[in-house]
């Protein structure tokens, strides 16, 4: 045994690769010692095999285990150090930290609120257990002008026909448009909104029936199913089941069920349900099955495996088969799509509220991105201060991964902090948003989904915002850091300039959007309405009021509370009906026009303040006026009548004489052009009483006197009235909301962008401290230094303006196209938004640059 | 505190550490077990058990005594801690207590 035998080296290397470092020495030592013995005992060959075998046997958990005692103290110490440094950095520059955390928090808060909106929109109608099998029938009608109009209105005979001819449909139910009815029990009476529904509706939809049998609750024609809140209002603590309520002072209805109030996320809303059979008995238009009256919704439930295309094929021609109306086809759409996809063009769903969902998602992502950009900008701006720390850590032996971990960790801490602030912000501002947008958004603190989204947001923003400083700083060469004053090259500045340009472009787009939306709203508000909306009151005709309008008018005039009164078929602000079936002399064969139709009696123009331009209003002095009509100027123009007065027009299947032409007034949307309109003398169609108040007296006195008269004539019904001007104001709600939303986001993006700009200025000012010192020593004035520092940033904002203008122009141009009555985009709007952005940017920049310019050069130049 | 459990093989190893007092390291313990019990045990099992005993606080260890045959590598010597000593004594006493109470006839057969 002269030559010592060594065990195979590859086995040792293998051991080294998996065995924990602190165990390696003893393990290898023992193995080598044993190897020596094996060689003596069995010879080299077998010893080698044994060596491999026993070395392999160390491939067990204990050998992988890192020694806890040896490193764990150090690790916690390092983590403690990281945390300490992170918080010291936050404390050292409190303004900076505030900007950083605040900016990110605001960004996160808006992002989360938008996500809450989206979540809210997406959760409509999802509570029905059969939601995947429920469909709504839509009607496509080819209009005389070739367009297809799509509505969810179907004839009452359809449900039966579908059930008998489409085997895939297991259930079908009708649902009317609902209406207000007076319910009375004992001395309690309330007016609530009820819907007529087929008995099958309660089986198809998962409205929670608290009492009663869903199979039979709507079978009896005199049954009624109340929601819990209505039952509570009428019966208090009594058990309502089996009791009677009196409806509309006419019929006693037997309560056969109590249903939980429809959830907020239900498109179908009602206060009580009435059996379809009752409507049939009432001959409410729902009566005999017919294919002419398209006034009802039809819901169908398909069997599990039904193919929707097959069903559509079978449902499509049903109206054509059963009636003479050959221009109508039918189709079904998932019931759950109703809320989001309710707009159709040429019979194809083109969107609806889902567009808001998309818009909100894009905005959420955009805002979060802008906030993250800021965070990156600000962190990088401060990195010069951190560079020395990085240098020391590297010299002390920190690995790059550890440094990356440190910076990412810091930004995760900051984003967690921001999220906390954001949640607080949301908690306190959400009620305001709910009020503004009429929503019921809540932060569900107990919902694990919300927590996981929060966690993902922290991770996402933390990683995104922390990655640039982390990778950039950790890659710095320590030698470079200490050798000279660290200079970041232009290349590191460039991406941040791009980011600032991007931010400002977004902010300018929002600012322009806000400006233009408000201009448009103001423009529409200033548009002449065509009648006098002030001091105008409308009261529905109900109960005993039918046919008593003359008596009412007399009594009201006697009180002196009103100046005039008339009746009308529809509220002035609200719905109307229209017709294509109008004939007049000189009409072209294909000259069908859609007319808005209203019915009234005497004193219409006087009460509403509509101006007659030719002829006269209906008058008691002419008996023939009972078959007369009035036209508006738009109608005269559309019919190309040269001498309208005296023209015979066939309307509502009878010949009528035009006795007057009135000035156009806005009936429908104030954003659209005024449609041709016919007002006919038909007192029997009246549903609304209009009152022109005497404005020389106080409104409350007037109302009190009017109420007394109404109560006298119609004691059981509560006196319900609405002011026309208030209802007119309602027409602007959507646009006003859009304006507020846009304004909010303009403010937010501008604010966040300014934070970014502030960070960038601070950074360059710091970089150029020496240069500024030298310039000042050589006699530069403060103004010139400020100008020097601000120039670059103003240039960035100008580039942003340049980029934003075409984008904003195309978006706002498209938006305005949806209004027939609209403002023109003008150059001064863009100039104003641009000026605004430049001013704000200048303000932000000057804050830092003045500070830099005022610095004492002695201080800045002293230490080299 | 839950009493730490000492397995059969752990007990043997712990006893061997005591047996090779001041000379107890991996190979020596493996050999001693072989001598005393006739069991052939792989070195990795010994190592794993020794480290488990150390985690349980029954042995302490220190490095030292490098030799040429180990390629200059040091050995890890193990010593029984007071806790280990107490545990061994306890086991021994328990066994003896049980033995004393066993009727002689119950265990007539033994290795001769």
PDB file of C-alpha atoms in Angstrom, chain A residues 483-711:
ATOM      1  CA  UNK A 483     -14.873  57.491  -7.920  1.00  0.00           C
ATOM      2  CA  UNK A 484     -16.760  60.538  -8.978  1.00  0.00           C
ATOM      3  CA  UNK A 485     -20.017  62.248  -8.449  1.00  0.00           C
ATOM      4  CA  UNK A 486     -22.324  59.782 -10.095  1.00  0.00           C
ATOM      5  CA  UNK A 487     -23.653  61.013 -13.409  1.00  0.00           C
ATOM      6  CA  UNK A 488     -26.582  59.297 -14.912  1.00  0.00           C
ATOM      7  CA  UNK A 489     -26.265  59.314 -18.605  1.00  0.00           C
ATOM      8  CA  UNK A 490     -28.840  60.842 -20.915  1.00  0.00           C
ATOM      9  CA  UNK A 491     -30.068  57.376 -21.725  1.00  0.00           C
ATOM     10  CA  UNK A 492     -31.535  56.939 -18.267  1.00  0.00           C
ATOM     11  CA  UNK A 493     -33.313  60.257 -18.512  1.00  0.00           C
ATOM     12  CA  UNK A 494     -34.889  59.561 -21.871  1.00  0.00           C
ATOM     13  CA  UNK A 495     -37.350  56.846 -20.831  1.00  0.00           C
ATOM     14  CA  UNK A 496     -38.553  59.003 -18.000  1.00  0.00           C
ATOM     15  CA  UNK A 497     -39.107  61.926 -20.344  1.00  0.00           C
ATOM     16  CA  UNK A 498     -41.148  59.628 -22.537  1.00  0.00           C
ATOM     17  CA  UNK A 499     -43.174  58.592 -19.505  1.00  0.00           C
ATOM     18  CA  UNK A 500     -43.870  62.206 -18.570  1.00  0.00           C
ATOM     19  CA  UNK A 501     -44.963  62.988 -22.111  1.00  0.00           C
ATOM     20  CA  UNK A 502     -47.295  59.999 -22.036  1.00  0.00           C
ATOM     21  CA  UNK A 503     -48.775  61.067 -18.708  1.00  0.00           C
ATOM     22  CA  UNK A 504     -49.376  64.604 -19.805  1.00  0.00           C
ATOM     23  CA  UNK A 505     -50.898  63.505 -23.070  1.00  0.00           C
ATOM     24  CA  UNK A 506     -53.433  61.430 -21.123  1.00  0.00           C
ATOM     25  CA  UNK A 507     -54.109  64.325 -18.767  1.00  0.00           C
ATOM     26  CA  UNK A 508     -54.642  66.724 -21.661  1.00  0.00           C
ATOM     27  CA  UNK A 509     -57.025  64.296 -23.383  1.00  0.00           C
ATOM     28  CA  UNK A 510     -59.115  64.103 -20.204  1.00  0.00           C
ATOM     29  CA  UNK A 511     -59.019  67.877 -19.741  1.00  0.00           C
ATOM     30  CA  UNK A 512     -60.168  68.437 -23.297  1.00  0.00           C
ATOM     31  CA  UNK A 513     -62.876  65.829 -22.891  1.00  0.00           C
ATOM     32  CA  UNK A 514     -64.188  67.544 -19.784  1.00  0.00           C
ATOM     33  CA  UNK A 515     -64.098  70.943 -21.401  1.00  0.00           C
ATOM     34  CA  UNK A 516     -65.966  69.753 -24.484  1.00  0.00           C
ATOM     35  CA  UNK A 517     -68.558  67.725 -22.553  1.00  0.00           C
ATOM     36  CA  UNK A 518     -69.389  70.727 -20.392  1.00  0.00           C
ATOM     37  CA  UNK A 519     -69.533  73.014 -23.425  1.00  0.00           C
ATOM     38  CA  UNK A 520     -71.925  70.603 -25.084  1.00  0.00           C
ATOM     39  CA  UNK A 521     -74.157  70.299 -22.012  1.00  0.00           C
ATOM     40  CA  UNK A 522     -74.266  74.060 -21.640  1.00  0.00           C
ATOM     41  CA  UNK A 523     -75.045  74.416 -25.316  1.00  0.00           C
ATOM     42  CA  UNK A 524     -77.985  72.010 -25.010  1.00  0.00           C
ATOM     43  CA  UNK A 525     -79.198  73.656 -21.848  1.00  0.00           C
ATOM     44  CA  UNK A 526     -79.209  77.002 -23.583  1.00  0.00           C
ATOM     45  CA  UNK A 527     -81.190  75.561 -26.470  1.00  0.00           C
ATOM     46  CA  UNK A 528     -84.683  77.071 -26.644  1.00  0.00           C
ATOM     47  CA  UNK A 529     -87.109  74.438 -25.369  1.00  0.00           C
ATOM     48  CA  UNK A 530     -90.149  75.804 -27.187  1.00  0.00           C
ATOM     49  CA  UNK A 531     -92.399  76.007 -24.145  1.00  0.00           C
ATOM     50  CA  UNK A 532     -92.169  77.496 -20.697  1.00  0.00           C
ATOM     51  CA  UNK A 533     -90.924  74.876 -18.254  1.00  0.00           C
ATOM     52  CA  UNK A 534     -90.950  77.081 -15.159  1.00  0.00           C
ATOM     53  CA  UNK A 535     -93.909  76.938 -12.760  1.00  0.00           C
ATOM     54  CA  UNK A 536     -95.387  74.047 -14.670  1.00  0.00           C
ATOM     55  CA  UNK A 537     -96.839  71.137 -12.775  1.00  0.00           C
ATOM     56  CA  UNK A 538     -98.008  67.742 -14.028  1.00  0.00           C
ATOM     57  CA  UNK A 539    -100.366  65.405 -12.168  1.00  0.00           C
ATOM     58  CA  UNK A 540    -101.375  61.933 -13.340  1.00  0.00           C
ATOM     59  CA  UNK A 541    -105.070  61.284 -14.020  1.00  0.00           C
ATOM     60  CA  UNK A 542    -106.209  58.420 -11.841  1.00  0.00           C
ATOM     61  CA  UNK A 543    -109.048  57.136  -9.744  1.00  0.00           C
ATOM     62  CA  UNK A 544    -112.042  59.472  -9.785  1.00  0.00           C
ATOM     63  CA  UNK A 545    -110.314  62.061 -11.909  1.00  0.00           C
ATOM     64  CA  UNK A 546    -111.210  60.458 -15.234  1.00  0.00           C
ATOM     65  CA  UNK A 547    -113.720  62.591 -17.124  1.00  0.00           C
ATOM     66  CA  UNK A 548    -113.737  65.318 -14.529  1.00  0.00           C
ATOM     67  CA  UNK A 549    -111.195  67.623 -16.050  1.00  0.00           C
ATOM     68  CA  UNK A 550    -113.649  70.464 -16.686  1.00  0.00           C
ATOM     69  CA  UNK A 551    -114.841  70.410 -13.093  1.00  0.00           C
ATOM     70  CA  UNK A 552    -111.277  70.244 -11.853  1.00  0.00           C
ATOM     71  CA  UNK A 553    -110.232  73.144 -14.064  1.00  0.00           C
ATOM     72  CA  UNK A 554    -113.058  75.284 -12.770  1.00  0.00           C
ATOM     73  CA  UNK A 555    -112.316  74.572  -9.129  1.00  0.00           C
ATOM     74  CA  UNK A 556    -108.592  75.084  -9.534  1.00  0.00           C
ATOM     75  CA  UNK A 557    -109.074  78.384 -11.358  1.00  0.00           C
ATOM     76  CA  UNK A 558    -111.370  79.495  -8.537  1.00  0.00           C
ATOM     77  CA  UNK A 559    -108.611  79.017  -5.978  1.00  0.00           C
ATOM     78  CA  UNK A 560    -106.397  81.358  -7.964  1.00  0.00           C
ATOM     79  CA  UNK A 561    -103.463  78.953  -7.641  1.00  0.00           C
ATOM     80  CA  UNK A 562    -103.228  78.330 -11.350  1.00  0.00           C
ATOM     81  CA  UNK A 563    -103.429  80.430 -14.449  1.00  0.00           C
ATOM     82  CA  UNK A 564    -104.420  77.649 -16.790  1.00  0.00           C
ATOM     83  CA  UNK A 565    -104.939  73.902 -17.016  1.00  0.00           C
ATOM     84  CA  UNK A 566    -105.050  71.331 -19.777  1.00  0.00           C
ATOM     85  CA  UNK A 567    -104.910  67.570 -20.220  1.00  0.00           C
ATOM     86  CA  UNK A 568    -102.362  65.644 -22.253  1.00  0.00           C
ATOM     87  CA  UNK A 569    -101.839  62.027 -23.300  1.00  0.00           C
ATOM     88  CA  UNK A 570     -98.236  61.842 -22.047  1.00  0.00           C
ATOM     89  CA  UNK A 571     -96.133  63.816 -19.609  1.00  0.00           C
ATOM     90  CA  UNK A 572     -94.304  66.551 -21.486  1.00  0.00           C
ATOM     91  CA  UNK A 573     -90.944  65.200 -20.345  1.00  0.00           C
ATOM     92  CA  UNK A 574     -91.157  61.467 -20.771  1.00  0.00           C
ATOM     93  CA  UNK A 575     -92.572  58.917 -23.124  1.00  0.00           C
ATOM     94  CA  UNK A 576     -94.654  59.365 -26.222  1.00  0.00           C
ATOM     95  CA  UNK A 577     -95.953  57.215 -29.030  1.00  0.00           C
ATOM     96  CA  UNK A 578     -95.155  57.585 -32.690  1.00  0.00           C
ATOM     97  CA  UNK A 579     -96.791  56.418 -35.867  1.00  0.00           C
ATOM     98  CA  UNK A 580     -95.890  55.911 -39.505  1.00  0.00           C
ATOM     99  CA  UNK A 581     -99.528  55.669 -40.552  1.00  0.00           C
ATOM    100  CA  UNK A 582    -100.269  59.212 -41.623  1.00  0.00           C
ATOM    101  CA  UNK A 583    -101.647  60.197 -45.042  1.00  0.00           C
ATOM    102  CA  UNK A 584    -101.797  63.661 -46.527  1.00  0.00           C
ATOM    103  CA  UNK A 585    -102.351  65.197 -49.977  1.00  0.00           C
ATOM    104  CA  UNK A 586     -99.190  65.217 -52.022  1.00  0.00           C
ATOM    105  CA  UNK A 587     -97.562  62.396 -50.071  1.00  0.00           C
ATOM    106  CA  UNK A 588     -95.089  60.345 -52.098  1.00  0.00           C
ATOM    107  CA  UNK A 589     -95.796  56.580 -52.227  1.00  0.00           C
ATOM    108  CA  UNK A 590     -92.580  55.849 -50.314  1.00  0.00           C
ATOM    109  CA  UNK A 591     -92.751  59.031 -48.274  1.00  0.00           C
ATOM    110  CA  UNK A 592     -93.583  57.458 -44.910  1.00  0.00           C
ATOM    111  CA  UNK A 593     -92.525  59.643 -42.012  1.00  0.00           C
ATOM    112  CA  UNK A 594     -92.522  58.809 -38.336  1.00  0.00           C
ATOM    113  CA  UNK A 595     -94.679  61.291 -36.382  1.00  0.00           C
ATOM    114  CA  UNK A 596     -94.672  61.871 -32.671  1.00  0.00           C
ATOM    115  CA  UNK A 597     -98.316  61.891 -31.588  1.00  0.00           C
ATOM    116  CA  UNK A 598     -99.876  63.602 -28.604  1.00  0.00           C
ATOM    117  CA  UNK A 599    -103.517  63.929 -27.630  1.00  0.00           C
ATOM    118  CA  UNK A 600    -104.970  66.888 -25.762  1.00  0.00           C
ATOM    119  CA  UNK A 601    -108.107  68.962 -25.302  1.00  0.00           C
ATOM    120  CA  UNK A 602    -108.495  72.725 -24.923  1.00  0.00           C
ATOM    121  CA  UNK A 603    -105.979  75.254 -23.543  1.00  0.00           C
ATOM    122  CA  UNK A 604    -102.877  73.278 -24.526  1.00  0.00           C
ATOM    123  CA  UNK A 605    -100.815  76.119 -25.975  1.00  0.00           C
ATOM    124  CA  UNK A 606    -101.956  78.510 -23.281  1.00  0.00           C
ATOM    125  CA  UNK A 607    -100.988  76.189 -20.418  1.00  0.00           C
ATOM    126  CA  UNK A 608     -97.635  75.025 -21.754  1.00  0.00           C
ATOM    127  CA  UNK A 609     -96.708  78.299 -23.379  1.00  0.00           C
ATOM    128  CA  UNK A 610     -96.286  76.786 -26.835  1.00  0.00           C
ATOM    129  CA  UNK A 611     -96.270  79.407 -29.561  1.00  0.00           C
ATOM    130  CA  UNK A 612     -98.759  79.186 -32.447  1.00  0.00           C
ATOM    131  CA  UNK A 613     -97.139  80.410 -35.653  1.00  0.00           C
ATOM    132  CA  UNK A 614    -100.080  79.924 -37.980  1.00  0.00           C
ATOM    133  CA  UNK A 615    -103.784  79.295 -37.446  1.00  0.00           C
ATOM    134  CA  UNK A 616    -105.094  78.755 -33.906  1.00  0.00           C
ATOM    135  CA  UNK A 617    -105.331  76.352 -30.962  1.00  0.00           C
ATOM    136  CA  UNK A 618    -108.348  74.080 -30.343  1.00  0.00           C
ATOM    137  CA  UNK A 619    -111.257  76.159 -29.178  1.00  0.00           C
ATOM    138  CA  UNK A 620    -114.660  75.551 -27.627  1.00  0.00           C
ATOM    139  CA  UNK A 621    -116.064  78.033 -30.110  1.00  0.00           C
ATOM    140  CA  UNK A 622    -115.689  75.613 -33.013  1.00  0.00           C
ATOM    141  CA  UNK A 623    -117.603  72.357 -32.753  1.00  0.00           C
ATOM    142  CA  UNK A 624    -115.597  70.944 -35.660  1.00  0.00           C
ATOM    143  CA  UNK A 625    -112.397  71.116 -33.603  1.00  0.00           C
ATOM    144  CA  UNK A 626    -113.152  67.688 -32.166  1.00  0.00           C
ATOM    145  CA  UNK A 627    -111.766  66.326 -35.436  1.00  0.00           C
ATOM    146  CA  UNK A 628    -108.940  68.813 -35.822  1.00  0.00           C
ATOM    147  CA  UNK A 629    -105.184  68.481 -35.386  1.00  0.00           C
ATOM    148  CA  UNK A 630    -102.207  70.731 -34.869  1.00  0.00           C
ATOM    149  CA  UNK A 631     -98.841  70.218 -36.535  1.00  0.00           C
ATOM    150  CA  UNK A 632     -95.420  71.445 -35.596  1.00  0.00           C
ATOM    151  CA  UNK A 633     -93.149  73.302 -38.007  1.00  0.00           C
ATOM    152  CA  UNK A 634     -90.984  70.223 -38.475  1.00  0.00           C
ATOM    153  CA  UNK A 635     -94.040  68.257 -39.596  1.00  0.00           C
ATOM    154  CA  UNK A 636     -95.072  70.967 -42.052  1.00  0.00           C
ATOM    155  CA  UNK A 637     -91.574  70.969 -43.497  1.00  0.00           C
ATOM    156  CA  UNK A 638     -91.327  67.173 -43.644  1.00  0.00           C
ATOM    157  CA  UNK A 639     -94.727  66.878 -45.324  1.00  0.00           C
ATOM    158  CA  UNK A 640     -93.777  69.737 -47.691  1.00  0.00           C
ATOM    159  CA  UNK A 641     -97.066  71.522 -47.101  1.00  0.00           C
ATOM    160  CA  UNK A 642     -97.123  75.018 -48.519  1.00  0.00           C
ATOM    161  CA  UNK A 643    -100.424  75.982 -47.037  1.00  0.00           C
ATOM    162  CA  UNK A 644    -100.951  73.733 -44.029  1.00  0.00           C
ATOM    163  CA  UNK A 645    -104.083  75.293 -42.529  1.00  0.00           C
ATOM    164  CA  UNK A 646    -107.170  73.445 -43.729  1.00  0.00           C
ATOM    165  CA  UNK A 647    -105.239  70.458 -45.079  1.00  0.00           C
ATOM    166  CA  UNK A 648    -106.966  67.119 -44.613  1.00  0.00           C
ATOM    167  CA  UNK A 649    -104.708  64.624 -42.898  1.00  0.00           C
ATOM    168  CA  UNK A 650    -105.578  60.985 -42.265  1.00  0.00           C
ATOM    169  CA  UNK A 651    -104.405  60.130 -38.781  1.00  0.00           C
ATOM    170  CA  UNK A 652    -105.560  57.412 -36.400  1.00  0.00           C
ATOM    171  CA  UNK A 653    -107.766  56.038 -39.176  1.00  0.00           C
ATOM    172  CA  UNK A 654    -109.835  59.193 -39.543  1.00  0.00           C
ATOM    173  CA  UNK A 655    -109.651  62.316 -41.649  1.00  0.00           C
ATOM    174  CA  UNK A 656    -108.775  65.395 -39.674  1.00  0.00           C
ATOM    175  CA  UNK A 657    -108.289  69.042 -40.514  1.00  0.00           C
ATOM    176  CA  UNK A 658    -105.148  70.975 -39.671  1.00  0.00           C
ATOM    177  CA  UNK A 659    -106.208  74.118 -37.808  1.00  0.00           C
ATOM    178  CA  UNK A 660    -102.901  75.357 -36.521  1.00  0.00           C
ATOM    179  CA  UNK A 661     -99.138  75.136 -36.754  1.00  0.00           C
ATOM    180  CA  UNK A 662     -97.082  75.562 -33.591  1.00  0.00           C
ATOM    181  CA  UNK A 663     -93.440  76.315 -33.090  1.00  0.00           C
ATOM    182  CA  UNK A 664     -91.208  73.255 -32.605  1.00  0.00           C
ATOM    183  CA  UNK A 665     -90.675  72.310 -28.983  1.00  0.00           C
ATOM    184  CA  UNK A 666     -88.429  69.653 -27.510  1.00  0.00           C
ATOM    185  CA  UNK A 667     -90.365  66.519 -26.694  1.00  0.00           C
ATOM    186  CA  UNK A 668     -87.764  63.779 -26.699  1.00  0.00           C
ATOM    187  CA  UNK A 669     -84.038  64.105 -26.327  1.00  0.00           C
ATOM    188  CA  UNK A 670     -82.821  67.694 -26.270  1.00  0.00           C
ATOM    189  CA  UNK A 671     -79.742  66.487 -28.151  1.00  0.00           C
ATOM    190  CA  UNK A 672     -81.677  65.449 -31.216  1.00  0.00           C
ATOM    191  CA  UNK A 673     -83.492  67.434 -33.862  1.00  0.00           C
ATOM    192  CA  UNK A 674     -87.197  67.961 -33.308  1.00  0.00           C
ATOM    193  CA  UNK A 675     -89.284  65.257 -34.965  1.00  0.00           C
ATOM    194  CA  UNK A 676     -92.489  65.954 -36.894  1.00  0.00           C
ATOM    195  CA  UNK A 677     -95.374  66.024 -34.435  1.00  0.00           C
ATOM    196  CA  UNK A 678     -99.144  65.754 -34.563  1.00  0.00           C
ATOM    197  CA  UNK A 679    -101.282  66.926 -31.671  1.00  0.00           C
ATOM    198  CA  UNK A 680    -104.862  65.690 -31.927  1.00  0.00           C
ATOM    199  CA  UNK A 681    -108.013  66.614 -30.073  1.00  0.00           C
ATOM    200  CA  UNK A 682    -108.735  63.449 -28.051  1.00  0.00           C
ATOM    201  CA  UNK A 683    -109.713  64.170 -24.449  1.00  0.00           C
ATOM    202  CA  UNK A 684    -110.401  60.469 -23.837  1.00  0.00           C
ATOM    203  CA  UNK A 685    -106.690  59.672 -24.323  1.00  0.00           C
ATOM    204  CA  UNK A 686    -105.572  62.062 -21.608  1.00  0.00           C
ATOM    205  CA  UNK A 687    -103.449  60.669 -18.788  1.00  0.00           C
ATOM    206  CA  UNK A 688    -101.823  63.788 -17.425  1.00  0.00           C
ATOM    207  CA  UNK A 689    -103.138  67.076 -16.076  1.00  0.00           C
ATOM    208  CA  UNK A 690    -100.875  70.053 -16.668  1.00  0.00           C
ATOM    209  CA  UNK A 691    -101.139  73.106 -14.435  1.00  0.00           C
ATOM    210  CA  UNK A 692     -99.624  76.520 -15.058  1.00  0.00           C
ATOM    211  CA  UNK A 693     -99.079  77.973 -11.605  1.00  0.00           C
ATOM    212  CA  UNK A 694     -99.731  81.595 -10.835  1.00  0.00           C
ATOM    213  CA  UNK A 695     -96.191  82.697 -10.170  1.00  0.00           C
ATOM    214  CA  UNK A 696     -97.224  85.839  -8.339  1.00  0.00           C
ATOM    215  CA  UNK A 697     -98.022  83.670  -5.315  1.00  0.00           C
ATOM    216  CA  UNK A 698     -95.801  81.400  -3.303  1.00  0.00           C
ATOM    217  CA  UNK A 699     -95.378  77.871  -4.589  1.00  0.00           C
ATOM    218  CA  UNK A 700     -96.158  76.247  -1.260  1.00  0.00           C
ATOM    219  CA  UNK A 701     -99.465  78.127  -1.003  1.00  0.00           C
ATOM    220  CA  UNK A 702    -100.341  77.140  -4.537  1.00  0.00           C
ATOM    221  CA  UNK A 703     -99.487  73.503  -3.912  1.00  0.00           C
ATOM    222  CA  UNK A 704    -101.496  73.392  -0.714  1.00  0.00           C
ATOM    223  CA  UNK A 705    -104.580  74.747  -2.451  1.00  0.00           C
ATOM    224  CA  UNK A 706    -104.205  72.470  -5.435  1.00  0.00           C
ATOM    225  CA  UNK A 707    -103.785  69.461  -3.180  1.00  0.00           C
ATOM    226  CA  UNK A 708    -106.988  70.353  -1.340  1.00  0.00           C
ATOM    227  CA  UNK A 709    -108.930  70.401  -4.609  1.00  0.00           C
ATOM    228  CA  UNK A 710    -107.447  67.084  -5.729  1.00  0.00           C
ATOM    229  CA  UNK A 711    -108.038  65.422  -2.384  1.00  0.00           C
TER     230      UNK A 711
END
